[in-house]
GROMACS .gro file of C-alpha atoms in nm:
model
  252
    1MET     CA    1  -0.530  -1.415   2.239
    2ARG     CA    2  -0.669  -1.637   1.971
    3ILE     CA    3  -0.721  -1.550   1.575
    4LEU     CA    4  -0.873  -1.661   1.300
    5ALA     CA    5  -0.680  -1.558   0.994
    6ILE     CA    6  -0.875  -1.590   0.645
    7ASP     CA    7  -0.684  -1.554   0.297
    8THR     CA    8  -0.891  -1.511  -0.031
    9ALA     CA    9  -0.627  -1.291  -0.176
   10LEU     CA   10  -0.455  -1.478  -0.439
   11PRO     CA   11  -0.539  -1.794  -0.566
   12ALA     CA   12  -0.632  -1.988  -0.352
   13VAL     CA   13  -0.880  -1.971   0.027
   14SER     CA   14  -0.720  -2.033   0.338
   15ALA     CA   15  -0.811  -1.993   0.670
   16CYS     CA   16  -0.631  -2.107   1.032
   17VAL     CA   17  -0.706  -2.049   1.418
   18LEU     CA   18  -0.382  -1.986   1.663
   19ASP     CA   19  -0.306  -1.874   1.959
   20HIS     CA   20  -0.056  -1.638   2.037
   21ASP     CA   21   0.169  -1.858   2.264
   22ALA     CA   22   0.180  -2.164   2.085
   23ALA     CA   23   0.426  -2.302   1.843
   24ALA     CA   24   0.147  -2.382   1.594
   25PRO     CA   25  -0.225  -2.326   1.500
   26ILE     CA   26  -0.502  -2.518   1.639
   27ALA     CA   27  -0.668  -2.597   1.272
   28ALA     CA   28  -0.587  -2.490   0.913
   29GLU     CA   29  -0.677  -2.559   0.593
   30SER     CA   30  -0.549  -2.437   0.270
   31VAL     CA   31  -0.667  -2.503  -0.077
   32GLU     CA   32  -0.561  -2.367  -0.361
   33MET     CA   33  -0.758  -2.244  -0.652
   34GLU     CA   34  -0.833  -1.941  -0.933
   35ARG     CA   35  -1.196  -1.915  -0.884
   36GLY     CA   36  -1.469  -1.975  -0.648
   37HIS     CA   37  -1.361  -1.805  -0.380
   38ALA     CA   38  -1.714  -1.689  -0.198
   39GLU     CA   39  -1.900  -2.036  -0.275
   40ALA     CA   40  -1.539  -2.224  -0.091
   41LEU     CA   41  -1.469  -2.002   0.234
   42LEU     CA   42  -1.747  -2.015   0.417
   43PRO     CA   43  -1.716  -2.409   0.430
   44LEU     CA   44  -1.426  -2.427   0.520
   45ILE     CA   45  -1.428  -2.176   0.759
   46ARG     CA   46  -1.692  -2.399   0.915
   47ARG     CA   47  -1.424  -2.689   0.867
   48VAL     CA   48  -1.143  -2.521   1.052
   49MET     CA   49  -1.349  -2.423   1.384
   50ALA     CA   50  -1.505  -2.713   1.417
   51LYS     CA   51  -1.181  -2.887   1.532
   52VAL     CA   52  -1.138  -2.569   1.763
   53ASP     CA   53  -1.259  -2.541   2.119
   54GLY     CA   54  -1.488  -2.319   2.232
   55GLY     CA   55  -1.581  -2.225   1.896
   56PHE     CA   56  -1.615  -1.881   1.677
   57ALA     CA   57  -1.737  -1.793   2.091
   58SER     CA   58  -1.306  -1.837   2.132
   59LEU     CA   59  -1.177  -1.590   1.928
   60ASP     CA   60  -1.042  -1.238   2.005
   61ARG     CA   61  -0.965  -1.135   1.684
   62ILE     CA   62  -0.971  -1.160   1.335
   63ALA     CA   63  -0.714  -1.135   1.054
   64VAL     CA   64  -0.785  -1.089   0.687
   65THR     CA   65  -0.554  -1.007   0.404
   66VAL     CA   66  -0.639  -0.691   0.231
   67GLY     CA   67  -0.398  -0.734  -0.068
   68PRO     CA   68  -0.242  -0.667  -0.379
   69GLY     CA   69  -0.438  -0.896  -0.470
   70SER     CA   70  -0.760  -1.022  -0.669
   71PHE     CA   71  -1.056  -0.781  -0.666
   72THR     CA   72  -1.301  -1.006  -0.560
   73GLY     CA   73  -1.123  -1.203  -0.385
   74ILE     CA   74  -1.022  -0.918  -0.178
   75ARG     CA   75  -1.340  -0.778  -0.107
   76ILE     CA   76  -1.472  -1.221  -0.046
   77GLY     CA   77  -1.238  -1.244   0.249
   78LEU     CA   78  -1.282  -0.870   0.441
   79ALA     CA   79  -1.677  -0.946   0.411
   80ALA     CA   80  -1.646  -1.290   0.597
   81GLY     CA   81  -1.400  -1.137   0.755
   82GLN     CA   82  -1.621  -0.829   0.919
   83ALA     CA   83  -1.879  -1.023   0.962
   84ILE     CA   84  -1.716  -1.318   1.196
   85ALA     CA   85  -1.609  -1.066   1.395
   86LEU     CA   86  -1.902  -0.853   1.454
   87ALA     CA   87  -2.108  -1.149   1.546
   88CYS     CA   88  -1.813  -1.300   1.825
   89LYS     CA   89  -1.758  -0.907   1.910
   90ALA     CA   90  -1.373  -0.935   1.813
   91GLU     CA   91  -1.117  -0.740   1.660
   92ILE     CA   92  -1.054  -0.709   1.316
   93VAL     CA   93  -0.726  -0.646   1.135
   94GLY     CA   94  -0.613  -0.609   0.757
   95VAL     CA   95  -0.256  -0.761   0.667
   96SER     CA   96  -0.074  -0.728   0.346
   97THR     CA   97  -0.010  -0.978   0.121
   98LEU     CA   98   0.386  -0.905   0.016
   99ALA     CA   99   0.452  -0.873   0.410
  100ALA     CA  100   0.284  -1.255   0.478
  101LEU     CA  101   0.487  -1.369   0.161
  102ALA     CA  102   0.812  -1.224   0.259
  103ALA     CA  103   0.737  -1.312   0.652
  104PRO     CA  104   0.922  -1.652   0.587
  105LEU     CA  105   1.218  -1.489   0.489
  106ILE     CA  106   1.299  -1.181   0.700
  107ILE     CA  107   1.264  -1.437   1.034
  108ASP     CA  108   1.599  -1.570   0.879
  109PRO     CA  109   1.891  -1.327   0.845
  110PHE     CA  110   1.944  -1.218   0.500
  111ASP     CA  111   2.237  -0.979   0.442
  112GLY     CA  112   2.082  -0.772   0.126
  113VAL     CA  113   1.693  -0.681   0.024
  114VAL     CA  114   1.388  -0.910   0.052
  115ALA     CA  115   1.158  -0.831  -0.215
  116ALA     CA  116   0.803  -0.985  -0.208
  117ALA     CA  117   0.640  -0.974  -0.566
  118ILE     CA  118   0.330  -1.088  -0.713
  119ASP     CA  119   0.244  -1.165  -1.100
  120ALA     CA  120   0.043  -0.809  -1.206
  121ARG     CA  121   0.045  -0.935  -1.518
  122HIS     CA  122   0.136  -0.644  -1.816
  123ASP     CA  123   0.474  -0.723  -1.722
  124LYS     CA  124   0.404  -0.582  -1.375
  125VAL     CA  125   0.460  -0.699  -1.032
  126TYR     CA  126   0.329  -0.608  -0.686
  127ILE     CA  127   0.629  -0.524  -0.497
  128ALA     CA  128   0.726  -0.471  -0.171
  129ALA     CA  129   1.127  -0.479  -0.041
  130PHE     CA  130   1.285  -0.512   0.352
  131GLY     CA  131   1.595  -0.499   0.447
  132PRO     CA  132   1.791  -0.658   0.717
  133GLY     CA  133   1.570  -0.703   1.028
  134GLY     CA  134   1.236  -0.647   0.852
  135ARG     CA  135   1.298  -0.296   0.826
  136PRO     CA  136   1.070  -0.131   0.516
  137LEU     CA  137   1.251   0.005   0.193
  138LEU     CA  138   1.001  -0.044  -0.098
  139SER     CA  139   0.638   0.028   0.030
  140ALA     CA  140   0.372  -0.183  -0.205
  141ARG     CA  141   0.286  -0.103  -0.504
  142ARG     CA  142   0.287  -0.159  -0.875
  143MET     CA  143   0.583  -0.122  -1.144
  144SER     CA  144   0.727  -0.233  -1.399
  145ALA     CA  145   1.048  -0.527  -1.361
  146HIS     CA  146   1.266  -0.279  -1.512
  147GLU     CA  147   1.083   0.037  -1.257
  148ALA     CA  148   1.111  -0.245  -0.972
  149LEU     CA  149   1.543  -0.346  -1.068
  150ARG     CA  150   1.621   0.054  -1.058
  151ALA     CA  151   1.408   0.076  -0.718
  152LEU     CA  152   1.554  -0.176  -0.531
  153GLY     CA  153   1.946  -0.106  -0.627
  154THR     CA  154   2.261  -0.365  -0.650
  155GLY     CA  155   2.082  -0.602  -0.438
  156PRO     CA  156   2.156  -0.905  -0.377
  157LEU     CA  157   1.832  -1.011  -0.374
  158LEU     CA  158   1.650  -1.273  -0.254
  159LEU     CA  159   1.266  -1.274  -0.398
  160THR     CA  160   0.962  -1.457  -0.348
  161GLY     CA  161   0.599  -1.478  -0.481
  162SER     CA  162   0.466  -1.542  -0.847
  163GLY     CA  163   0.619  -1.261  -0.943
  164ALA     CA  164   0.988  -1.419  -0.873
  165PRO     CA  165   1.071  -1.518  -1.178
  166LEU     CA  166   1.008  -1.181  -1.400
  167LEU     CA  167   1.220  -0.973  -1.145
  168ALA     CA  168   1.508  -1.244  -1.127
  169LYS     CA  169   1.491  -1.237  -1.500
  170GLU     CA  170   1.561  -0.824  -1.513
  171ALA     CA  171   1.793  -0.817  -1.211
  172ARG     CA  172   2.025  -1.088  -1.401
  173ALA     CA  173   2.002  -0.926  -1.753
  174ARG     CA  174   2.143  -0.633  -1.526
  175GLY     CA  175   2.409  -0.840  -1.313
  176VAL     CA  176   2.262  -0.824  -1.014
  177PRO     CA  177   2.293  -1.079  -0.745
  178VAL     CA  178   1.951  -1.274  -0.732
  179ARG     CA  179   1.788  -1.591  -0.554
  180ILE     CA  180   1.436  -1.713  -0.589
  181ALA     CA  181   1.348  -1.877  -0.272
  182SER     CA  182   0.989  -1.971  -0.368
  183GLU     CA  183   0.735  -1.897  -0.597
  184ARG     CA  184   0.477  -1.884  -0.350
  185LEU     CA  185   0.134  -1.811  -0.550
  186ALA     CA  186  -0.045  -1.724  -0.149
  187PRO     CA  187   0.123  -1.674   0.158
  188ASP     CA  188   0.118  -1.933   0.428
  189ILE     CA  189  -0.171  -1.876   0.622
  190ALA     CA  190  -0.018  -1.916   0.968
  191LEU     CA  191   0.255  -1.632   0.884
  192VAL     CA  192  -0.098  -1.436   0.798
  193ALA     CA  193  -0.209  -1.531   1.174
  194ARG     CA  194   0.116  -1.437   1.307
  195LEU     CA  195   0.114  -1.104   1.169
  196GLY     CA  196  -0.226  -1.057   1.288
  197LEU     CA  197  -0.153  -1.103   1.614
  198ALA     CA  198   0.132  -0.897   1.588
  199ALA     CA  199  -0.069  -0.614   1.423
  200GLN     CA  200  -0.269  -0.338   1.600
  201PRO     CA  201  -0.638  -0.258   1.437
  202ASP     CA  202  -0.581   0.150   1.420
  203THR     CA  203  -0.255   0.096   1.237
  204ALA     CA  204  -0.321  -0.223   1.025
  205PRO     CA  205  -0.678  -0.151   0.950
  206ALA     CA  206  -0.881  -0.437   0.726
  207ARG     CA  207  -0.907  -0.185   0.446
  208PRO     CA  208  -0.917  -0.333   0.070
  209LEU     CA  209  -0.513  -0.250  -0.037
  210TYR     CA  210  -0.569  -0.170  -0.386
  211LEU     CA  211  -0.260  -0.067  -0.643
  212LYS     CA  212  -0.384  -0.123  -0.965
  213GLU     CA  213  -0.590   0.149  -1.165
  214PRO     CA  214  -0.962   0.036  -1.269
  215ASP     CA  215  -1.059  -0.148  -1.539
  216VAL     CA  216  -1.374   0.008  -1.587
  217THR     CA  217  -1.524   0.314  -1.529
  218MET     CA  218  -1.858   0.374  -1.495
  219PRO     CA  219  -1.972   0.700  -1.744
  220GLY     CA  220  -2.074   1.001  -1.616
  221PRO     CA  221  -2.382   1.195  -1.647
  222ARG     CA  222  -2.517   1.183  -1.979
  223SER     CA  223  -2.531   1.585  -2.106
  224ASP     CA  224  -2.751   1.828  -2.241
  225PRO     CA  225  -2.687   1.807  -2.615
  226ARG     CA  226  -2.842   2.133  -2.625
  227LYS     CA  227  -2.542   2.317  -2.435
  228ASP     CA  228  -2.281   2.016  -2.630
  229ALA     CA  229  -2.397   2.159  -2.937
  230GLY     CA  230  -2.134   2.524  -2.840
  231GLY     CA  231  -2.476   2.729  -3.014
  232LEU     CA  232  -2.597   2.801  -2.712
  233GLY     CA  233  -2.528   2.927  -2.371
  234ASP     CA  234  -2.178   3.144  -2.247
  235ALA     CA  235  -1.889   3.105  -2.516
  236GLY     CA  236  -1.678   2.822  -2.512
  237LEU     CA  237  -1.970   2.617  -2.350
  238GLY     CA  238  -1.941   2.357  -2.637
  239ASP     CA  239  -1.608   2.339  -2.588
  240ALA     CA  240  -1.615   2.236  -2.178
  241ALA     CA  241  -1.921   2.032  -2.180
  242ALA     CA  242  -1.704   1.816  -2.464
  243ARG     CA  243  -1.411   1.750  -2.202
  244PRO     CA  244  -1.408   1.459  -2.009
  245ARG     CA  245  -1.541   1.446  -1.696
  246PRO     CA  246  -1.460   1.313  -1.389
  247ALA     CA  247  -1.658   0.912  -1.437
  248ALA     CA  248  -1.727   0.729  -1.134
  249THR     CA  249  -1.450   0.488  -1.107
  250ALA     CA  250  -1.461   0.061  -1.035
  251GLN     CA  251  -1.172  -0.074  -0.893
  252ALA     CA  252  -1.006  -0.370  -1.037
   0.00000   0.00000   0.00000
């Protein structure tokens, strides 16, 4: 099986092509960037695919990082991956950025807890934790460093990702043994590809993984001012109209 892996969920644009029985990717490229993912992605994919015998027609599967990460970045990668999968009649799977960050630490035995953490700002992190052999201990979620350390227990802890320093500071304040293995901003795209090869489309769908509450809410339908006044209709209608209504939301 040959897979194209795409990552735009974090501050990088990356792609690689890997055969299931190969030790190294056929071709790969990664460029760190905070913005401009949409403009950079397709030219980067074209450069990678130009080095692959058989081109796009040789692909059997597409893997795309689904988050957590940037709302816009996640959607850019998914849109590109779904379009390529459709055009190539290939399968598509989603890969967690946290699992991809943790993967190199899980491969090497560690007698403790491996945690991948992404800085979510405002003293919070996106985090997932794994025990020996990659056994999931804490599913992906957004938490404060204080909450995360309570969930991770007494350690020892091995941390990776941009949120690792924040967790390490909290761990040391609590006397929990901790070591930072890496502060990578984005996962190794080759590991995204390997996780994509191991995944199954029915259990790893290519759908966004949003863990943050929406920053933006769209206003609900405008109410009738005559009813809002409370002077007409059923008793209490004015109070009911004044209560907040459910609003359509946009994830961020």
